Coordinates of C-alpha atoms in Angstrom, one line a residue:
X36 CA 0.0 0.0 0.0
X37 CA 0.9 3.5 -1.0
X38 CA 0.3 6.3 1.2
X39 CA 0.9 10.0 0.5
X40 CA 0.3 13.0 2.5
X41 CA 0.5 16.5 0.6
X42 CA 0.0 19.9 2.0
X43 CA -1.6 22.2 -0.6
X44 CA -1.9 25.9 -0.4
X45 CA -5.5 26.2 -2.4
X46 CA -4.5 30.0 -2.7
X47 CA -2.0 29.6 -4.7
X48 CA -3.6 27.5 -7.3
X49 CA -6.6 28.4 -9.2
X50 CA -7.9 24.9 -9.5
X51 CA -9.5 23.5 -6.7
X52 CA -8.6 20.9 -4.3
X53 CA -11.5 18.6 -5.4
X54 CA -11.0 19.2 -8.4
X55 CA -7.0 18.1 -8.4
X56 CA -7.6 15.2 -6.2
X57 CA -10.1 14.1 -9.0
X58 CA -7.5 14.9 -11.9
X59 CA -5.0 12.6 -10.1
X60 CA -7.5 9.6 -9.6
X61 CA -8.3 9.8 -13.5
X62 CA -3.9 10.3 -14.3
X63 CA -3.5 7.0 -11.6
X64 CA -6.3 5.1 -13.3
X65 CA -4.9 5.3 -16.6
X66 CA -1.3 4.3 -15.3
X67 CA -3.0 1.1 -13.6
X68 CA -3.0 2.6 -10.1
X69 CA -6.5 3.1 -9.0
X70 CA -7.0 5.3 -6.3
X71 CA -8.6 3.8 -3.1
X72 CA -8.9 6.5 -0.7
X73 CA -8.7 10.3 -0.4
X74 CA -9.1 12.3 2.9
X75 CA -8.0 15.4 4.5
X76 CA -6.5 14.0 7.9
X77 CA -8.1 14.8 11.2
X78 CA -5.1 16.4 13.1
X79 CA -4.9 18.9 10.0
X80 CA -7.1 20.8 7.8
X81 CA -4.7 21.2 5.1
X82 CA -3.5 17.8 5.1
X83 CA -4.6 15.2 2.4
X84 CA -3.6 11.8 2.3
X85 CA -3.8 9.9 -0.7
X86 CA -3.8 5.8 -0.5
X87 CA -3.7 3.0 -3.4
X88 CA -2.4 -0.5 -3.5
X89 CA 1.0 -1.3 -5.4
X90 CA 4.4 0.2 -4.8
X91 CA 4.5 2.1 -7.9
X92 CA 5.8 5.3 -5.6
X93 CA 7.9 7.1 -8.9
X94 CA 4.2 6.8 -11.1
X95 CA 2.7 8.4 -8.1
X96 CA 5.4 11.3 -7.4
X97 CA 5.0 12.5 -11.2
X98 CA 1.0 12.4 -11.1
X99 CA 1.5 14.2 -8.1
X100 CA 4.1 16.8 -9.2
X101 CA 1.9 17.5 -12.5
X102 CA -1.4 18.1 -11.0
X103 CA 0.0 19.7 -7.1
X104 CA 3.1 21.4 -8.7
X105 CA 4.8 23.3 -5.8
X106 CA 3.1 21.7 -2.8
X107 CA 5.0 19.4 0.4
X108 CA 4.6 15.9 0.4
X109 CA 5.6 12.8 1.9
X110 CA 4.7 8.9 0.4
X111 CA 5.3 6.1 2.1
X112 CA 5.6 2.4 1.4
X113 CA 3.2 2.1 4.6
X114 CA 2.1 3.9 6.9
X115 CA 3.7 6.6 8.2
X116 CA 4.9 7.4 11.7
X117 CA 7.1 9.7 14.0
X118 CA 10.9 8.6 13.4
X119 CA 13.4 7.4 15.9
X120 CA 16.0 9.4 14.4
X121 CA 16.6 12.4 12.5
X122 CA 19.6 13.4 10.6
X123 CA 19.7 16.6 8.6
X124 CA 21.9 18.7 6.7
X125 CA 23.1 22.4 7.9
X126 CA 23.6 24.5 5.4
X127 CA 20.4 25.4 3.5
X128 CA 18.2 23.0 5.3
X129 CA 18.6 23.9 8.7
X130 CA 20.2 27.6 7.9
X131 CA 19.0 29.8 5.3
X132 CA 22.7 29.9 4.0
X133 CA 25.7 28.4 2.8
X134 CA 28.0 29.0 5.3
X135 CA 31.9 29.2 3.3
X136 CA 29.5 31.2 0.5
X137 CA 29.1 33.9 3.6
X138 CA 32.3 33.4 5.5
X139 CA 34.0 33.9 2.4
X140 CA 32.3 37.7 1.9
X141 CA 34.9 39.1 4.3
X142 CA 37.4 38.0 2.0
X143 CA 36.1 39.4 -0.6
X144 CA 35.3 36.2 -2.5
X145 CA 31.8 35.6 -1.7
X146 CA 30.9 35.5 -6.0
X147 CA 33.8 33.2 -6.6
X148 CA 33.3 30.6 -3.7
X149 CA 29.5 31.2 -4.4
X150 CA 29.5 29.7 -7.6
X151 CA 31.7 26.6 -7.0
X152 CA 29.1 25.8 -3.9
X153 CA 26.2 25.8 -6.1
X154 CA 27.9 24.0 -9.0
X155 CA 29.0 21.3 -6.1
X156 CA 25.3 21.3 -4.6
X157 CA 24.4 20.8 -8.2
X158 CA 26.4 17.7 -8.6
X159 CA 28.3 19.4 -10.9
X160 CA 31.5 19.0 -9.3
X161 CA 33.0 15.8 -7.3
X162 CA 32.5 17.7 -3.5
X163 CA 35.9 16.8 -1.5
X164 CA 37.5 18.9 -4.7
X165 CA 35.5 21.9 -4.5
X166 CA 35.8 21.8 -0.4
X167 CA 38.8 22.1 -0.5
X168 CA 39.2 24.2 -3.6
X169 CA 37.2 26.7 -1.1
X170 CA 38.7 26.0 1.7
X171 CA 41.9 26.8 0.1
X172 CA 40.8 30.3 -1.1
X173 CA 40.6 31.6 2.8
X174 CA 44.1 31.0 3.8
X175 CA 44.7 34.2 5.8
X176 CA 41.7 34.8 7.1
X177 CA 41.5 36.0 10.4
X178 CA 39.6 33.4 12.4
X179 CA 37.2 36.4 13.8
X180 CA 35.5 37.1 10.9
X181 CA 33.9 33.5 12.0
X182 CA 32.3 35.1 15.1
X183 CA 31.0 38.0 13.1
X184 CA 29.7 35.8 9.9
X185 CA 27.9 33.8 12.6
X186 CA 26.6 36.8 14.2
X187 CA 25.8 39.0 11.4
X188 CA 24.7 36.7 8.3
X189 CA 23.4 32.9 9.8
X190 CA 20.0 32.4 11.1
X191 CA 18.2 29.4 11.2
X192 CA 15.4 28.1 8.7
X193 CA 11.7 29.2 10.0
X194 CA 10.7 26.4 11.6
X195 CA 14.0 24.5 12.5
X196 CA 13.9 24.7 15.9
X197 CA 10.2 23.5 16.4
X198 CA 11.0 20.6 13.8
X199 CA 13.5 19.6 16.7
X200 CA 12.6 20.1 19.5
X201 CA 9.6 18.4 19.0
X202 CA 10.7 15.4 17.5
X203 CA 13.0 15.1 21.0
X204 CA 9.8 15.4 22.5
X205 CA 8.3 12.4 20.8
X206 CA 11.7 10.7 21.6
X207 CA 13.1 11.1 18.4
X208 CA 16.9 10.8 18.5
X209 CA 18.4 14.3 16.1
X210 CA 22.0 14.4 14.2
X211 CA 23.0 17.6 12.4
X212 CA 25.7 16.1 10.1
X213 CA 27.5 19.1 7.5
X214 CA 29.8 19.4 5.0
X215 CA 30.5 22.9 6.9
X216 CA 32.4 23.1 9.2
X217 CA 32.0 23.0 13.5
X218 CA 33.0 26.7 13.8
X219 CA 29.4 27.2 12.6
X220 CA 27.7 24.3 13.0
X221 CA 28.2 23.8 16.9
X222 CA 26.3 26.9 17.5
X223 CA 23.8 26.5 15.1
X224 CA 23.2 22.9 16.6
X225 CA 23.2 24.3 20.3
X226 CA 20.5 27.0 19.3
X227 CA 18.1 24.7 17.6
X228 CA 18.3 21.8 19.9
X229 CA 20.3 18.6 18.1
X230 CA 21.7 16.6 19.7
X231 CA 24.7 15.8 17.9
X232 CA 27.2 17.5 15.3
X233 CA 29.5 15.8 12.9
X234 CA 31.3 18.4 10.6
X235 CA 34.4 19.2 9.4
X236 CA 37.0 22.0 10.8
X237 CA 38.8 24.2 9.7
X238 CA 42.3 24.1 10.6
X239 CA 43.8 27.8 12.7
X240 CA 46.8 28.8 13.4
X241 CA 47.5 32.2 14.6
X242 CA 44.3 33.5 14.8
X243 CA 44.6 32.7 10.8
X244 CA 42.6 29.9 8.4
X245 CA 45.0 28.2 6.8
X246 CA 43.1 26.9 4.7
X247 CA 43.0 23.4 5.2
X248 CA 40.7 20.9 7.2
X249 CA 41.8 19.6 10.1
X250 CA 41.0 15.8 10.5
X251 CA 38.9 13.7 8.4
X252 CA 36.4 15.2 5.4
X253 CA 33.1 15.0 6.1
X254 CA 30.7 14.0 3.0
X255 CA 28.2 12.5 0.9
X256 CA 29.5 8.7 2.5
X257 CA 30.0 10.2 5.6
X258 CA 26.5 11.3 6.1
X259 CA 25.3 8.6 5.2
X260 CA 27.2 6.5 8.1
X261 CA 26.3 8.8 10.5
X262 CA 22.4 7.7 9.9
X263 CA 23.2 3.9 9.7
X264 CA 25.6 4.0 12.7
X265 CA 22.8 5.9 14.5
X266 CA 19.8 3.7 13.4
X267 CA 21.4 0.7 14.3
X268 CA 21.9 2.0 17.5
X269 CA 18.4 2.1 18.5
X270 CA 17.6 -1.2 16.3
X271 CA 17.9 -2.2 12.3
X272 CA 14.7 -1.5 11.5
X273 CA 14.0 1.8 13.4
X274 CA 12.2 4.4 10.9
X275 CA 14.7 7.0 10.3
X276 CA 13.9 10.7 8.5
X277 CA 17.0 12.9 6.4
X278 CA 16.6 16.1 5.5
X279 CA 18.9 18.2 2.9
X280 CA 19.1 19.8 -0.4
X281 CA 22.2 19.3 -2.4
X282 CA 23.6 16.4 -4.5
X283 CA 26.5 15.6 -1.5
X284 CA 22.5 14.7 0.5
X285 CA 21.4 12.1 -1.6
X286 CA 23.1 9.0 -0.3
X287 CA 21.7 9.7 2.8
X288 CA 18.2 10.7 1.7
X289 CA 17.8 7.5 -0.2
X290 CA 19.1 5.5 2.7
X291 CA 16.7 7.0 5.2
X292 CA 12.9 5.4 5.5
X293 CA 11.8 9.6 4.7
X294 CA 14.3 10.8 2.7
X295 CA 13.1 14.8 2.7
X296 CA 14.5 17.5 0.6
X297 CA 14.1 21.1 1.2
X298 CA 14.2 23.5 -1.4
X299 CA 16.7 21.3 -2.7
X300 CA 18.0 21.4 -6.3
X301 CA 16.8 19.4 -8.7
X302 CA 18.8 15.9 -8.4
X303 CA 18.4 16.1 -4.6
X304 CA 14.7 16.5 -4.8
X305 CA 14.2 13.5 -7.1
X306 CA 15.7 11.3 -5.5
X307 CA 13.8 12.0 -2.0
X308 CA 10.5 10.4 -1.3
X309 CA 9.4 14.0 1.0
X310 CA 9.7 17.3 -0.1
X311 CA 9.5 20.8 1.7
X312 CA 8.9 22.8 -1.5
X313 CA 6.1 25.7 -0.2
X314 CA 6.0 26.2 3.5
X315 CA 8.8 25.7 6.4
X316 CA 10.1 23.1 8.2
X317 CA 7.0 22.8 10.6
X318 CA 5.5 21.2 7.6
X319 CA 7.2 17.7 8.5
X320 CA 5.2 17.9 11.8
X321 CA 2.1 18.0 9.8
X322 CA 2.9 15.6 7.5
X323 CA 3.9 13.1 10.5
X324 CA 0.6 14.1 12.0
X325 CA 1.7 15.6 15.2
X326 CA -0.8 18.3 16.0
X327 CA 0.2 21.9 16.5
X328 CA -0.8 21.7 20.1
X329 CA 1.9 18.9 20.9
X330 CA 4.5 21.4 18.7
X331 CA 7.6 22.5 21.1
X332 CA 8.4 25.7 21.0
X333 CA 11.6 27.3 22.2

């Protein structure tokens, strides 16, 4: 059994609800998947979940994307339920930026390093390379300009620290895991409530970047052991949730039960089976179906 659960902002869609839900029974239909059940949920009253038999979830995901277009959503090869563990990205998952894009401004190479990030989120470039290909560019930094960047240019993604501090609450173990770096992502941890950080560092002397890493790089494999090594933890077959954005994400999103991508580019959003594409990150509360009055807030 199939289930989906989309959030859909009617307002920003001419057609109605109805009216979509039917268009995607007729598109399922004709692809052999007939639709057995459609219902807003009770917890939610912008909540639909969608339910058919098979396992066909790529068929459904394209019905879906042509007839909701920019909506969130979540399927699920059975039903779905609060996760033991969540592991997300940092940088523009949990943050609104890209860390080295903004640390890199007070070197006055913000548009340089800029465009290797996105061409590496893209999965464009092999990642370790362009790491340390930026990395490289702020030897001679002075290590302040960390402090300020922190305090001047990150803040978290609306939502973040609900998302967390609520899944804690429903004993939900969380694992902010970053191809940044701790400087920025021990802080940004502490404030919205995870539990643990794996990240890389940047290696200091003097007061000065050097521009290298100190200690092992943190990646795309990386991540992806820090969710398996976790899981297994509290038992093989413990639901898991991922959340990112970028290419260096999709190892782990695909090895997660809910592999969720947030405005994420293009490859990283196929290859997820949840999507934040419209509202913030409290939309994964809704579509686990945790009411609002059970939401933590900090």
């Amino acid at each position: 059994m199939l289930i989906a659960r989309l959030i859909a902002d009617a307002a920003q869609n001419e057609i109605s609800l109805e009216a979509r839900v039917n268009a995607v029974s007729e598109a399922l239909s004709e692809a052999g998947l007939p639709l057995a059940s459609a219902q807003m949920l009770d917890h939610s009253s912008d909540v639909l979940q969608l339910e058919l038999p098979g396992d066909d979830a790529a068929t459904l995901r394209t019905v879906i994307d042509a007839h909701f277009g920019a909506c969130d959503g979540l399927i699920s090869n059975g039903p779905i339920v609060v996760p033991r563990l969540f592991v997300s990205d940092m940088d523009s998952t949990m943050i609104g930026q890209e860390c080295i894009d903004e640390l890199a401004d007070y070197a006055g190479l913000k548009e340089k390093i800029a465009e290797i990030t996105e061409r590496a989120m893209q999965g464009e470039l092999d990642f370790e390379s362009a790491l340390l290909e930026r990395v490289g560019l702020l030897a001679g930094l002075d290590e302040s300009a960390i402090g300020k960047c922190l305090t001047d240019r990150i803040v978290a993604t609306p939502g973040a620290q609900v998302l967390v501090e609520t899944l804690k609450a429903h004993r939900c173990r969380t694992v902010l895991v970053t191809g940044g770096f701790h400087h920025f992502a021990d802080r940004v941890a502490e404030e919205i409530g995870f539990e643990r950080v794996v990240g890389n560092r940047l290696a200091v002397a003097d007061g000065k970047l050097t521009g290298d890493l100190a200690g092992p790089i943190v990646d795309s494999a990386t991540k992806v052991e820090v969710l398996q090594d976790e899981r297994d933890k509290l038992g093989a077959d413990a639901v898991t949730m991922a959340a990112g954005d970028g290419a260096n994400d999709i190892p782990m999103l695909d090895a997660a039960t809910y592999g969720v991508a947030y405005r994420a580019k293009p490859k990283a959003r196929a290859a997820s089976n949840g999507w934040i594409d419209h509202g913030d990150l409290t939309s994964l509360l809704k579509l686990l179906e945790i009411p609002q009055r059970d939401w933590v807030y900090g």
